[in-house]
């Protein structure tokens, strides 16, 4: 089973070498989700988990232990990711220890020893150390390698100050060539040292007792002499002479030791300078290290060093430190500019973009680098799309004038189109002659779609990473930078939406300019048009273009881009499908007309020429070309149900306005300019418009009324309903409610175009429905009591609901239908009828609101 997270990967360590107990910073990926997730850390084979401090999923701080290996990898183990790997190594330095009494050519700092038991650094005073040669005999260093000694004495040490001191190791290492007699002397020296230590200070007093007595006598004699001379300072007195002697002794001592003391002061100054340089060499070397790491591309190391320097010297008041730190800030400023330049370079991968954004964020770059990158990518995608058009416009007519068999070629390639992979290319393997036999418009649409599908997914992913904050934190951990990113993204949602809209609109306009230039405003033709001299496309090539645009739309939809941003592509597809149908039918008509010219009058065995076969081939090609545009994909509308009805209504509204206003205004203008006899012109014009209006109105009513009237009979008899055997009515049945909803739909469609047309259209729709209900009622042979009540209920409900649009014909139809029903004689039946009618009107009150009487009267023709 696969793990939930990737294994840890160590990609950097700082410093890369050092002695045991050196503090190091480890950087990498997937280094754990928290301190509890870190279960193992080894450097050069030594377990360093005890000193490890987990900082984040990409940073761990620890100390290097006294490993056996001089160089090795850094291995991190976590609960969530398991055993990790490393791309870097650490070199363990083993400096030779120099005692405090040993001579050395360089200055040696007092050594600090690290105590693992307390996890603290404890400085041991040099005065508390034992002599570097405790045996008191000449040291004869052996030549046995250190590694061999460690293997021979595992866990021990040759250092006599260590808790794990091994005497054998010490003798082999320091006295391998000493004779047995010398070792006896060494043992005697050790016994003397032990005896002196045991006797303590009293032994020194006993050994020098006579000296103490002599000193006491001398002091007493001096005191007696001073008392006899008096306490005043008199020339020639003993006190004066003694002072002179002491002054001469002091001057002589100063003369003798002046050079030594001067060397001591100079050595102290040198040592202090070396200590400062050693202690702060990180800062002094940092500008040069920054420059070197930038050249190598180690931006992580630069950022780590800068953060360290900023925390240590950011607020320093020492002039030399301030000067060096100012130089560091200058180098970091140049790095910010370099990273921003790389970020805004195009083309670039999504991985590099995220990496540079994180670097700039860690360097606290001004502004919002992530949004700058998104803006630059948006402009670049638009430029790529425009360059795609310029490339094809600037090329001459490179495609052949394809007719006849080339349509089969296009259809054959279309049938073998491979499934589109997300973010992939729309192109399929092409023959070598493809570029010469394919029209440039087809090549252009395919290349343009490739550009959009190749660039927009990464552009969208970059925005999503910006929104959820993952640009600055791979683990999703909250930080000030992540919250700031989310806040900025919320403020710029509308701006990004406009960017996506601009890209999709540019895609649609470029395709329109190549295929449907008449649908573009005149001002945009210079920017998106220019295809007039290219080959006119046939239905087969248009079919291939429709397939390409559909695949592009599907690829963008799979990115979860909101549908409203892709609606323009839907609209383009609808117009392309209609255009393809028109071109295919037109070309097929022309091909059929030209078949007569191809007749060779050669009769085969069956007594026919090739003409019927050629005609059949034309029709088959037409049907193949019509398959793609007639196919209805998800979210698309049926081309055969395109908004023709709405256009009919618009033309009807225009005809009505022409008759009522335009012709009358024109007649007035004619008269004002001295033209006479315009009455006939006006009358002929009005008659022509009325004839057009009549035909279009009848066509619209037929399209809308027939489906509603045709649904009544199946609805009435659904579920084997029988008027002679039915239950007591409980309400109006669903078929009638459905018919009313369909009438409401027509009302809404007409009202959106012109409210003046509503009475005229609705009265005709109602007339058709009433006529059909009358026919259905008159066709029933007999009614039961409950059947008659049910029929009367539904007729009355329908009549009352659409009463505002009843005319003489529909009133007559309802009267005939009601007369065909048995009369109600029972008062209970009449009461039930009234209750059910009221119930129906109450339940559908909202839906029936549009049928309320209005001040607009039906327009009579």
C-alpha positions as a printed Julia matrix, in Angstrom:
861×3 Matrix{Float64}:
   0.0    0.0     0.0
   1.25   3.47   -0.86
   1.96   5.89    1.95
  -0.09   8.96    2.56
   3.0   11.2     2.15
   6.22  11.07    0.13
   9.42   9.82    1.88
  11.65  12.51    3.39
  14.26  14.01    1.06
  17.25  16.01    2.39
  18.47  18.54   -0.2
  20.76  20.77    1.88
  22.76  21.06    5.1
  24.55  24.1     6.51
  27.43  23.99    7.32
  28.51  21.06    5.13
  31.46  20.09    7.38
  32.5   20.45   10.99
  33.71  18.76   14.14
  31.61  16.72   16.5
  28.8   18.64   18.25
  28.62  21.19   15.45
  25.15  22.71   15.18
  23.72  22.19   11.67
  20.56  23.2     9.79
  19.0   20.5     7.59
  16.69  21.49    4.73
  14.62  19.36    2.39
  11.12  18.15    1.56
   8.54  16.13    3.55
  10.64  16.24    6.75
   7.62  15.43    8.89
   4.35  17.0     9.91
   5.47  17.83   13.45
   7.96  16.95   16.21
   6.06  13.75   17.02
   6.27  12.6    13.4
  10.11  12.7    13.44
  11.3    9.27   14.64
  14.83   9.06   13.25
  17.78  11.28   12.26
  21.3   10.06   11.5
  24.34  11.97   10.21
  27.35   9.95    9.02
  25.76   6.91   10.64
  25.41   8.51   14.12
  21.97   8.86   15.72
  21.31  12.58   16.24
  17.63  12.34   17.2
  18.38  13.34   20.82
  19.53  16.83   19.78
  17.1   17.26   16.84
  14.7   20.21   16.86
  11.89  20.05   14.24
  11.18  23.51   12.82
   8.94  22.83    9.78
   8.33  20.3     7.04
  11.4   21.65    5.25
  13.78  22.46    8.16
  15.38  20.58   11.11
  18.14  21.83   13.46
  20.42  19.42   15.36
  24.0   18.75   16.49
  26.38  16.32   14.79
  27.51  13.52   17.1
  30.92  11.8    17.28
  30.27   9.52   14.32
  32.7    6.81   13.22
  32.46   7.7     9.53
  34.31  10.8     8.3
  31.7   11.48    5.6
  28.14  10.26    5.16
  24.55  11.03    4.27
  21.83  12.7     6.31
  18.93  10.26    6.71
  15.56  11.41    8.13
  12.85   8.93    9.15
   9.21   9.95    9.79
   6.07   8.1    10.74
   4.15   9.49    7.77
   6.81   9.05    5.07
   9.11   6.29    6.33
  12.84   6.09    5.68
  14.11   9.01    3.62
  16.99   9.7     1.26
  19.61  12.42    0.86
  21.18  14.24   -2.08
  23.93  15.85    0.05
  26.54  14.64    2.53
  28.3   15.94    5.68
  32.04  15.77    6.32
  33.05  15.17    9.95
  36.32  16.88   10.89
  38.53  15.32   13.59
  40.91  18.06   14.86
  43.91  16.92   16.86
  43.59  17.99   20.49
  46.45  20.22   21.72
  47.12  20.45   25.43
  47.49  23.72   27.29
  51.22  23.21   27.78
  51.94  21.95   24.24
  53.69  24.23   21.78
  51.73  25.25   18.72
  52.49  27.39   15.66
  49.0   28.93   15.75
  46.75  30.25   18.44
  44.49  27.59   19.88
  41.16  28.55   21.43
  40.24  27.1    24.77
  38.23  24.01   23.91
  34.57  23.62   24.82
  33.39  20.14   25.6
  29.8   19.12   24.94
  28.02  17.08   27.59
  25.24  14.93   26.04
  23.78  14.13   29.43
  22.68  17.68   30.06
  22.5   18.88   26.41
  24.52  21.96   27.36
  27.9   23.43   26.48
  30.16  23.58   29.53
  33.4   25.48   29.3
  36.13  23.74   31.35
  38.78  26.05   32.75
  42.3   25.21   31.58
  43.51  25.41   35.23
  41.29  22.45   36.11
  42.9   20.21   33.46
  45.64  17.78   34.35
  49.14  18.09   32.84
  49.42  16.99   29.25
  52.18  14.48   30.32
  51.01  12.92   33.6
  53.67  10.14   33.52
  56.58  12.56   33.53
  58.6   10.75   30.82
  59.28  11.49   27.17
  56.26  11.03   24.88
  56.79   8.7    21.95
  53.77   8.95   19.65
  52.79   5.72   17.91
  51.77   5.44   14.26
  48.66   3.32   14.74
  45.66   4.89   12.9
  42.89   6.38   15.01
  40.27   4.2    13.31
  42.14   1.02   14.3
  42.26   2.17   17.91
  38.49   2.81   17.89
  37.88  -0.7    16.52
  40.22  -2.27   19.13
  38.75  -0.34   22.06
  35.06   0.21   21.2
  33.38   2.83   23.33
  36.66   3.82   25.05
  38.97   6.84   24.74
  42.7    7.61   25.08
  41.96  11.0    26.66
  42.76  10.79   30.38
  40.13  13.5    31.06
  37.36  11.35   29.53
  34.93   9.27   31.59
  35.67   6.29   29.29
  39.47   6.56   29.68
  41.47   3.48   28.68
  45.03   3.29   30.08
  46.07   0.72   27.48
  44.89   3.02   24.64
  46.86   5.92   26.21
  50.09   3.92   26.53
  49.84   2.57   22.97
  49.14   6.03   21.61
  51.74   8.06   23.6
  54.41   5.58   24.81
  54.5    2.8    22.23
  58.33   3.06   22.01
  59.07   3.58   25.73
  61.22   0.95   27.5
  60.12  -1.02   30.52
  62.5    0.93   32.74
  60.97   4.21   31.59
  57.52   2.87   32.36
  58.73   1.96   35.88
  59.88   5.57   36.33
  56.5    6.73   35.06
  54.73   4.53   37.62
  56.95   5.96   40.38
  56.07   9.52   39.23
  52.38   8.72   39.37
  52.78   7.38   42.93
  54.58  10.56   44.01
  51.87  12.72   42.51
  49.21  10.69   44.28
  51.14  10.89   47.6
  51.48  14.68   47.3
  47.83  15.02   46.57
  46.91  12.9    49.6
  49.24  14.8    52.04
  47.77  18.16   51.01
  49.08  21.61   52.1
  50.36  20.37   55.52
  53.12  18.4    53.81
  54.46  21.61   52.22
  54.58  23.27   55.69
  56.45  20.37   57.29
  59.05  20.24   54.53
  59.91  23.98   54.79
  59.6   24.59   58.55
  63.14  26.01   58.95
  62.51  28.44   56.09
  59.44  29.77   57.88
  61.51  30.34   61.08
  64.24  32.24   59.18
  61.61  34.42   57.5
  60.04  35.14   60.88
  63.4   36.2    62.37
  64.16  38.45   59.38
  60.81  40.17   59.61
  61.23  40.71   63.37
  64.73  42.26   62.87
  63.41  44.57   60.15
  60.55  45.65   62.39
  62.92  46.38   65.3
  65.27  48.42   63.1
  62.4   50.44   61.67
  61.15  51.3    65.12
  64.61  52.52   66.17
  64.96  54.76   63.08
  61.49  56.2    63.51
  58.58  56.44   61.07
  59.57  59.77   59.47
  61.21  59.87   56.08
  64.71  61.22   56.68
  67.47  61.39   54.09
  69.92  58.53   54.7
  67.55  56.64   56.9
  66.92  52.96   56.37
  63.42  53.63   55.07
  64.76  55.98   52.44
  67.47  53.59   51.37
  64.97  50.72   51.22
  62.63  52.78   49.0
  65.46  53.6    46.65
  66.46  49.96   46.41
  62.88  48.92   45.64
  62.51  51.6    42.95
  65.75  50.52   41.29
  64.6   46.93   41.41
  61.27  47.9    39.81
  63.0   49.86   37.05
  65.4   47.02   36.4
  62.51  44.54   36.25
  60.59  46.78   33.83
  63.69  47.05   31.63
  64.24  43.32   31.67
  60.61  42.32   30.94
  59.48  45.29   28.79
  60.03  43.39   25.55
  58.31  40.3    26.93
  55.34  42.28   28.22
  55.1   44.13   24.89
  55.03  40.85   23.04
  52.35  39.69   25.48
  50.2   42.76   24.83
  50.66  42.34   21.08
  49.78  38.66   21.34
  46.68  39.56   23.36
  45.65  42.07   20.68
  46.27  39.54   17.92
  44.35  36.91   19.83
  41.41  39.27   20.35
  41.41  40.19   16.64
  41.51  36.52   15.68
  38.69  35.78   18.09
  36.57  38.52   16.52
  37.36  37.33   13.0
  36.69  33.73   13.95
  33.51  34.57   15.8
  32.12  36.83   13.09
  33.77  35.32   10.0
  30.26  34.24    8.9
  29.28  37.9     8.47
  32.56  39.02    6.9
  32.49  36.19    4.35
  28.75  36.45    3.7
  28.8   38.95    0.75
  31.27  36.77   -1.16
  29.37  33.58   -0.24
  26.12  35.13   -1.42
  27.66  35.98   -4.78
  29.09  32.48   -5.2
  25.85  30.72   -4.23
  23.82  32.95   -6.57
  26.1   31.97   -9.44
  25.66  28.29   -8.54
  21.89  28.7    -8.17
  21.89  27.68   -4.48
  19.19  30.2    -3.55
  18.11  28.17   -0.5
  21.56  28.54    1.05
  21.55  32.28    0.36
  18.15  32.69    2.0
  19.2   30.67    5.07
  22.41  32.68    5.48
  20.55  35.96    5.02
  17.95  35.06    7.66
  20.74  34.14   10.07
  22.64  37.37    9.42
  19.47  39.42    9.74
  18.62  37.92   13.12
  22.2   38.44   14.43
  23.22  41.77   12.91
  20.02  43.38   11.67
  19.91  45.87   14.56
  23.65  46.11   15.31
  25.23  49.45   16.22
  28.86  48.38   15.59
  30.12  50.42   12.61
  32.11  47.6    10.98
  29.18  45.21   11.29
  26.79  47.82    9.91
  29.04  48.36    6.89
  29.29  44.64    6.1
  25.57  44.1     6.69
  24.77  46.99    4.33
  26.78  45.18    1.66
  24.77  42.02    2.39
  21.52  43.94    1.93
  22.8   45.3    -1.39
  23.53  41.76   -2.63
  20.13  40.54   -1.43
  18.42  43.45   -3.24
  20.17  42.39   -6.44
  19.03  38.8    -5.81
  15.42  39.96   -5.42
  15.63  41.73   -8.77
  17.19  38.66  -10.4
  14.53  36.3    -9.02
  11.71  38.64  -10.07
  13.2   38.82  -13.56
  13.36  35.01  -13.74
   9.81  34.78  -12.41
   8.43  37.05  -15.11
  10.37  35.37  -17.92
   8.31  33.4   -20.43
   8.01  30.59  -21.12
   8.56  28.96  -17.73
   7.25  25.88  -15.95
   4.75  25.93  -13.11
   7.37  24.34  -10.82
   9.86  27.16  -11.48
   7.19  29.81  -10.98
   6.24  28.4    -7.57
   9.91  28.09   -6.6
  10.75  31.7    -7.47
   7.63  32.97   -5.71
   8.63  31.15   -2.52
  12.17  32.54   -2.75
  10.87  36.1    -3.14
   8.46  35.56   -0.27
  11.28  34.32    2.01
  13.34  37.37    1.01
  10.4   39.67    1.88
  10.3   41.15   -1.61
   8.09  44.25   -1.93
   4.71  44.0    -3.67
   2.98  40.75   -4.57
   5.27  38.59   -6.78
   2.6   35.9    -7.17
   0.1   38.31   -8.69
   2.81  39.87  -10.86
   3.53  36.39  -12.23
  -0.17  35.73  -12.89
  -0.51  39.06  -14.69
   2.6   38.4   -16.82
   1.4   34.91  -17.74
  -1.98  36.33  -18.76
  -0.39  38.86  -21.09
   1.92  36.21  -22.52
  -0.95  33.82  -23.32
  -2.82  36.61  -25.11
   0.31  37.46  -27.07
   0.82  33.79  -28.03
  -2.75  33.64  -29.34
  -2.33  36.83  -31.34
   1.05  35.66  -32.69
  -0.63  32.47  -33.85
  -2.96  34.51  -36.07
  -0.14  36.72  -37.37
   1.83  33.63  -38.33
  -0.93  32.35  -40.61
  -2.03  35.75  -41.93
   1.49  36.64  -43.02
   1.82  33.36  -44.97
   0.46  33.26  -48.51
  -2.16  30.88  -49.77
  -0.36  27.65  -48.93
  -3.3   25.3   -49.02
  -4.69  23.8   -52.16
  -8.18  24.53  -53.36
  -9.68  21.35  -52.01
 -12.84  19.88  -53.4
 -14.31  16.43  -53.9
 -12.05  13.7   -52.53
 -10.35  15.98  -49.99
 -13.59  16.05  -48.0
 -13.26  12.31  -47.53
  -9.69  12.91  -46.34
 -10.89  15.33  -43.66
 -13.68  12.99  -42.58
 -11.28  10.04  -42.45
  -8.92  11.93  -40.12
 -11.82  13.03  -37.99
 -13.04   9.47  -37.5
  -9.6    8.43  -36.23
  -9.12  11.3   -33.8
  -7.59  10.04  -30.59
  -9.11  10.88  -27.24
  -7.88  14.2   -25.97
  -5.67  14.08  -22.94
  -5.98  16.85  -20.44
  -3.52  19.6   -21.23
  -2.36  17.74  -24.34
  -2.52  18.59  -28.01
  -5.56  18.34  -30.22
  -3.46  17.17  -33.11
  -3.29  13.56  -34.21
  -0.48  11.95  -36.22
  -0.49  13.6   -39.65
   0.82  12.44  -43.0
   3.81  14.28  -44.43
   1.6   16.18  -46.9
  -0.81  17.4   -44.22
   0.36  21.02  -44.17
  -0.05  21.31  -47.94
  -3.51  19.77  -48.25
  -5.17  21.24  -45.14
  -6.62  24.78  -45.33
  -4.82  27.31  -43.2
  -7.97  28.14  -41.23
  -8.11  24.52  -40.02
  -4.42  24.53  -39.1
  -4.88  27.88  -37.36
  -7.81  26.7   -35.2
  -5.93  23.56  -34.18
  -2.75  25.45  -33.29
  -4.72  28.13  -31.45
  -6.52  25.44  -29.43
  -3.17  23.82  -28.66
  -1.87  27.13  -27.32
  -4.89  27.63  -25.05
  -4.97  24.04  -23.76
  -1.2   24.0   -23.31
  -1.02  27.21  -21.28
  -4.34  27.75  -19.53
  -4.18  24.67  -17.19
  -0.92  25.81  -15.57
  -2.25  29.37  -15.44
  -5.37  28.1   -13.62
  -3.3   25.91  -11.24
  -1.1   28.89  -10.39
  -4.21  30.87   -9.43
  -5.58  27.98   -7.33
  -2.24  27.73   -5.5
  -2.4   31.47   -4.92
  -5.93  31.21   -3.53
  -5.32  28.31   -1.12
  -1.9   29.54    0.02
   0.07  26.49   -1.16
   2.43  28.8    -3.05
   4.06  29.63    0.27
   3.52  26.42    2.27
   3.51  22.9     0.78
   2.22  21.38    4.02
  -0.68  23.8     4.38
   0.63  25.11    7.71
  -0.79  28.48    8.59
   1.49  31.49    8.57
   1.24  35.21    8.13
   2.36  34.95    4.51
  -0.29  32.3     3.71
  -3.08  34.33    5.27
  -1.89  37.45    3.44
  -1.92  35.51    0.16
  -5.48  34.32    0.73
  -6.61  37.85    1.55
  -4.99  39.25   -1.61
  -6.57  36.46   -3.69
 -10.05  37.26   -2.35
  -9.57  40.89   -3.31
  -8.45  39.96   -6.83
 -11.03  37.32   -7.73
 -12.89  39.67  -10.05
  -9.62  40.7   -11.73
  -8.7   37.08  -12.4
 -12.19  36.34  -13.67
 -11.75  39.17  -16.17
  -8.44  37.62  -17.24
 -10.1   34.27  -18.0
 -12.93  36.07  -19.79
 -10.4   37.98  -21.88
  -8.6   34.77  -22.88
 -11.82  32.94  -23.83
 -13.16  35.99  -25.66
  -9.86  36.34  -27.53
 -10.05  32.66  -28.5
 -13.63  33.06  -29.76
 -12.93  36.3   -31.65
  -9.86  34.86  -33.37
 -11.87  31.85  -34.53
 -14.76  34.08  -35.6
 -12.36  36.26  -37.57
 -11.12  33.21  -39.46
 -14.49  31.48  -40.01
 -17.38  33.87  -39.24
 -16.03  37.38  -39.94
 -19.52  38.82  -40.46
 -20.33  38.19  -36.78
 -17.58  40.6   -35.63
 -18.03  44.36  -35.29
 -16.35  46.36  -38.04
 -13.81  47.81  -35.62
 -12.48  44.36  -34.64
 -11.96  43.01  -38.16
  -8.49  44.6   -38.43
  -7.41  42.85  -35.24
  -9.03  39.46  -35.77
  -9.93  39.28  -39.48
  -7.76  39.26  -42.57
  -8.65  35.8   -43.9
 -10.41  36.97  -47.07
  -7.76  35.57  -49.41
  -7.69  32.13  -47.82
  -9.36  28.99  -49.12
 -13.13  28.77  -48.64
 -13.88  25.87  -46.32
 -16.17  22.99  -47.13
 -18.53  21.27  -44.73
 -16.0   18.49  -44.07
 -13.33  20.95  -42.89
 -15.88  22.85  -40.81
 -16.82  19.54  -39.21
 -13.21  19.01  -38.2
 -13.05  22.53  -36.76
 -16.21  21.91  -34.71
 -14.59  18.77  -33.33
 -11.46  20.73  -32.39
 -13.39  23.51  -30.66
 -15.49  20.95  -28.76
 -12.35  19.18  -27.57
 -10.93  22.53  -26.44
 -14.13  23.29  -24.52
 -14.09  19.86  -22.87
 -10.46  20.32  -21.8
 -11.23  23.69  -20.23
 -14.35  22.31  -18.52
 -12.28  19.53  -16.95
 -10.23  22.23  -15.17
 -13.41  23.17  -13.26
 -13.52  26.64  -14.8
 -17.0   28.08  -14.11
 -19.47  27.5   -16.94
 -20.37  31.17  -17.25
 -16.77  31.89  -18.32
 -17.06  29.26  -21.08
 -20.48  30.35  -22.35
 -18.92  32.31  -25.21
 -17.38  29.08  -26.52
 -20.84  27.43  -26.33
 -22.28  30.29  -28.37
 -19.46  29.99  -30.9
 -20.09  26.25  -31.23
 -23.77  26.84  -31.92
 -23.0   29.33  -34.7
 -20.32  27.06  -36.16
 -22.74  24.15  -36.23
 -25.4   26.22  -37.99
 -22.8   27.59  -40.42
 -21.56  24.06  -41.12
 -25.11  22.89  -41.86
 -25.71  25.78  -44.25
 -22.39  25.33  -46.08
 -22.79  21.57  -46.31
 -26.31  21.8   -47.74
 -25.29  24.56  -50.16
 -22.24  22.66  -51.43
 -24.23  19.45  -51.73
 -26.85  21.27  -53.8
 -24.15  22.61  -56.11
 -22.51  19.18  -56.39
 -25.84  17.57  -57.33
 -26.41  20.23  -59.97
 -22.99  19.55  -61.48
 -23.61  15.8   -61.69
 -25.27  16.27  -65.07
 -22.0   17.59  -66.44
 -20.23  14.41  -65.33
 -22.64  12.06  -67.12
 -20.67   9.95  -69.61
 -23.67   7.89  -70.82
 -21.75   4.66  -70.42
 -24.2    1.89  -69.46
 -23.11  -1.03  -67.28
 -24.51  -4.57  -67.17
 -27.54  -3.47  -65.23
 -28.47  -0.83  -67.77
 -27.55   2.22  -65.68
 -24.8    4.83  -65.83
 -22.52   6.05  -63.0
 -24.84   8.98  -62.26
 -27.0    7.24  -59.57
 -23.88   6.03  -57.76
 -22.37   9.51  -57.87
 -25.58  10.99  -56.49
 -25.59   8.45  -53.65
 -21.96   9.28  -52.88
 -22.8   12.99  -52.64
 -25.59  12.28  -50.19
 -23.43   9.96  -48.06
 -20.71  12.63  -47.85
 -23.33  15.17  -46.85
 -24.65  12.93  -44.07
 -21.12  12.31  -42.78
 -20.48  16.05  -42.7
 -23.79  16.65  -40.89
 -23.09  14.1   -38.15
 -20.78  16.31  -36.08
 -22.84  19.55  -36.17
 -26.11  17.7   -35.52
 -24.65  15.78  -32.58
 -25.69  17.26  -29.23
 -22.97  17.32  -26.58
 -23.45  18.07  -22.89
 -24.7   21.6   -22.39
 -25.4   22.2   -26.07
 -28.77  22.83  -27.66
 -30.3   21.12  -30.63
 -29.43  22.97  -33.82
 -32.85  22.1   -35.18
 -34.29  23.84  -32.13
 -32.11  26.89  -32.39
 -33.68  30.26  -31.44
 -35.6   30.53  -34.74
 -38.87  31.06  -32.87
 -37.39  34.01  -31.02
 -36.25  35.54  -34.3
 -39.74  35.02  -35.72
 -41.13  37.0   -32.82
 -38.59  39.77  -33.39
 -39.57  39.97  -37.08
 -43.26  40.06  -36.13
 -42.55  42.89  -33.71
 -40.63  44.74  -36.42
 -43.48  44.23  -38.91
 -45.94  45.59  -36.4
 -43.75  48.65  -35.83
 -43.31  49.19  -39.58
 -47.04  49.17  -40.11
 -47.9   51.38  -37.16
 -45.07  53.9   -37.24
 -42.38  53.64  -39.93
 -44.57  53.79  -43.07
 -46.66  56.63  -41.64
 -43.5   58.59  -40.79
 -42.11  58.01  -44.27
 -45.36  59.24  -45.85
 -45.08  62.45  -43.83
 -41.48  62.93  -44.97
 -42.49  62.39  -48.62
 -45.19  65.04  -48.32
 -42.83  67.49  -46.62
 -40.42  67.16  -49.53
 -43.16  67.75  -52.12
 -43.77  64.19  -53.24
 -47.39  63.3   -53.93
 -49.24  60.06  -54.52
 -47.6   58.28  -51.62
 -50.88  56.7   -50.52
 -50.52  53.88  -53.02
 -46.91  53.31  -52.06
 -47.87  53.16  -48.39
 -50.79  50.84  -49.08
 -48.7   48.41  -51.15
 -45.93  48.45  -48.55
 -48.36  47.81  -45.7
 -49.98  44.97  -47.63
 -46.6   43.35  -48.26
 -45.65  43.65  -44.61
 -49.02  42.25  -43.53
 -48.59  39.28  -45.87
 -45.14  38.61  -44.43
 -46.53  39.06  -40.95
 -49.35  36.6   -41.62
 -47.06  33.87  -42.92
 -44.56  34.27  -40.08
 -47.34  34.4   -37.48
 -48.94  31.23  -38.78
 -45.53  29.54  -38.8
 -44.88  30.55  -35.19
 -48.35  29.48  -34.0
 -47.92  26.14  -35.73
 -44.55  25.6   -34.01
 -45.92  26.46  -30.59
 -49.59  25.41  -30.61
 -49.32  21.97  -32.2
 -47.08  20.44  -29.49
 -49.36  21.72  -26.72
 -52.58  20.56  -28.39
 -50.98  17.26  -29.37
 -50.08  16.46  -25.76
 -53.7   16.68  -24.55
 -55.04  13.37  -25.85
 -52.13  11.19  -24.56
 -52.36  12.98  -21.22
 -56.11  12.48  -20.88
 -55.94   8.74  -21.46
 -52.67   8.07  -19.65
 -52.86   5.03  -17.37
 -55.79   3.53  -19.37
 -58.18   6.21  -18.15
 -61.83   5.59  -19.06
 -64.59   8.22  -18.83
 -67.16   5.48  -18.23
 -65.29   3.93  -15.29
 -63.38   6.37  -13.09
 -63.11   7.35   -9.45
 -64.71  10.37   -7.79
 -62.69  13.46   -8.85
 -60.14  14.75   -6.34
 -58.68  17.54   -8.46
 -57.44  18.58  -11.88
 -55.17  15.98  -13.45
 -51.5   16.63  -14.29
 -51.88  16.69  -18.09
 -53.91  19.88  -17.86
 -51.42  21.49  -15.48
 -48.64  20.56  -17.89
 -50.53  22.16  -20.77
 -50.94  25.35  -18.76
 -47.24  25.41  -17.93
 -46.42  25.1   -21.65
 -48.76  28.01  -22.4
 -47.0   30.01  -19.66
 -43.67  29.23  -21.34
 -44.96  30.66  -24.61
 -46.23  33.71  -22.75
 -42.76  34.29  -21.23
 -41.05  33.84  -24.59
 -43.31  36.38  -26.3
 -43.24  38.84  -23.41
 -39.41  39.03  -23.48
 -39.6   40.3   -27.08
 -42.74  42.43  -27.12
 -45.61  42.6   -24.66
 -47.84  43.93  -27.44
 -47.65  40.55  -29.16
 -48.79  38.59  -26.08
 -52.59  38.9   -26.56
 -52.36  38.15  -30.27
 -50.22  35.03  -29.8
 -51.9   33.7   -26.65
 -55.4   34.05  -28.09
 -54.4   31.83  -31.04
 -52.69  29.29  -28.76
 -55.78  29.17  -26.53
 -58.01  28.85  -29.58
 -56.05  25.8   -30.76
 -56.15  24.19  -27.29
 -59.89  24.86  -26.89
 -60.62  23.4   -30.33
 -58.68  20.21  -29.45
 -60.47  19.84  -26.08
 -63.83  20.24  -27.86
 -62.89  17.54  -30.36
 -61.78  15.15  -27.64
 -64.97  15.65  -25.59
 -67.21  15.15  -28.63
 -65.4   11.9   -29.47
 -66.35  10.3   -26.13
 -69.31   7.92  -26.61
 -70.56   8.08  -23.02
 -69.65   9.38  -19.58
 -70.24   7.97  -16.16
 -71.37  10.29  -13.39
 -67.79  10.64  -12.08
 -66.42  10.91  -15.62
 -68.77  13.75  -16.46
 -67.82  15.55  -13.27
 -64.08  15.08  -13.99
 -64.44  16.36  -17.58
 -66.49  19.4   -16.5
 -63.93  20.18  -13.77
 -61.0   20.16  -16.21
 -62.82  22.15  -18.91
 -63.92  24.79  -16.43
 -60.46  24.98  -14.85
 -58.82  25.47  -18.26
 -61.42  28.03  -19.39
 -61.21  30.08  -16.19
 -57.39  30.04  -16.13
 -57.01  31.48  -19.66
 -60.19  33.58  -19.66
 -58.19  36.76  -20.44
 -57.22  35.4   -23.87
 -60.53  33.81  -24.96
 -61.96  34.95  -28.29
 -65.21  34.1   -30.03
 -63.83  30.88  -31.55
 -62.36  29.55  -28.31
 -65.52  30.49  -26.35
 -67.59  28.56  -28.89
 -65.29  25.55  -28.6
 -65.57  25.48  -24.78
 -69.38  25.81  -25.04
 -69.59  22.86  -27.46
 -67.32  20.8   -25.25
 -69.43  21.48  -22.14
 -72.65  20.79  -24.04
 -71.28  17.35  -24.94
 -71.2   16.46  -21.21
 -74.14  15.23  -19.1
 -75.63  17.98  -16.95
 -75.09  18.05  -13.18
 -78.41  17.76  -11.3
 -77.17  16.95   -7.82
 -76.38  19.83   -5.5
 -73.59  17.78   -3.95
 -71.93  17.41   -7.34
 -72.15  21.13   -8.02
 -70.68  21.88   -4.58
 -67.83  19.39   -5.12
 -67.13  20.97   -8.52
 -66.89  24.42   -7.0
 -64.61  23.23   -4.19
 -62.25  21.49   -6.57
 -62.11  24.56   -8.85
 -61.26  26.8    -5.92
 -58.61  24.31   -4.79
 -57.04  24.31   -8.25
 -56.96  28.1    -8.52
 -55.47  28.38   -5.05
 -52.73  25.82   -5.65
 -51.69  27.36   -9.0
 -52.24  30.99   -8.08
 -48.6   31.95   -8.71
 -48.4   30.19  -12.09
 -51.69  31.69  -13.29
 -50.69  35.25  -12.43
 -49.46  35.88  -15.99
 -52.97  35.15  -17.31
 -54.51  38.02  -15.37
 -56.43  40.52  -17.57
 -54.3   43.35  -18.9
 -55.05  46.64  -20.59
 -53.49  45.41  -23.85
 -56.11  44.26  -26.28
 -55.54  41.62  -28.95
 -54.33  43.01  -32.25
 -56.82  42.22  -34.99
 -55.66  41.51  -38.51
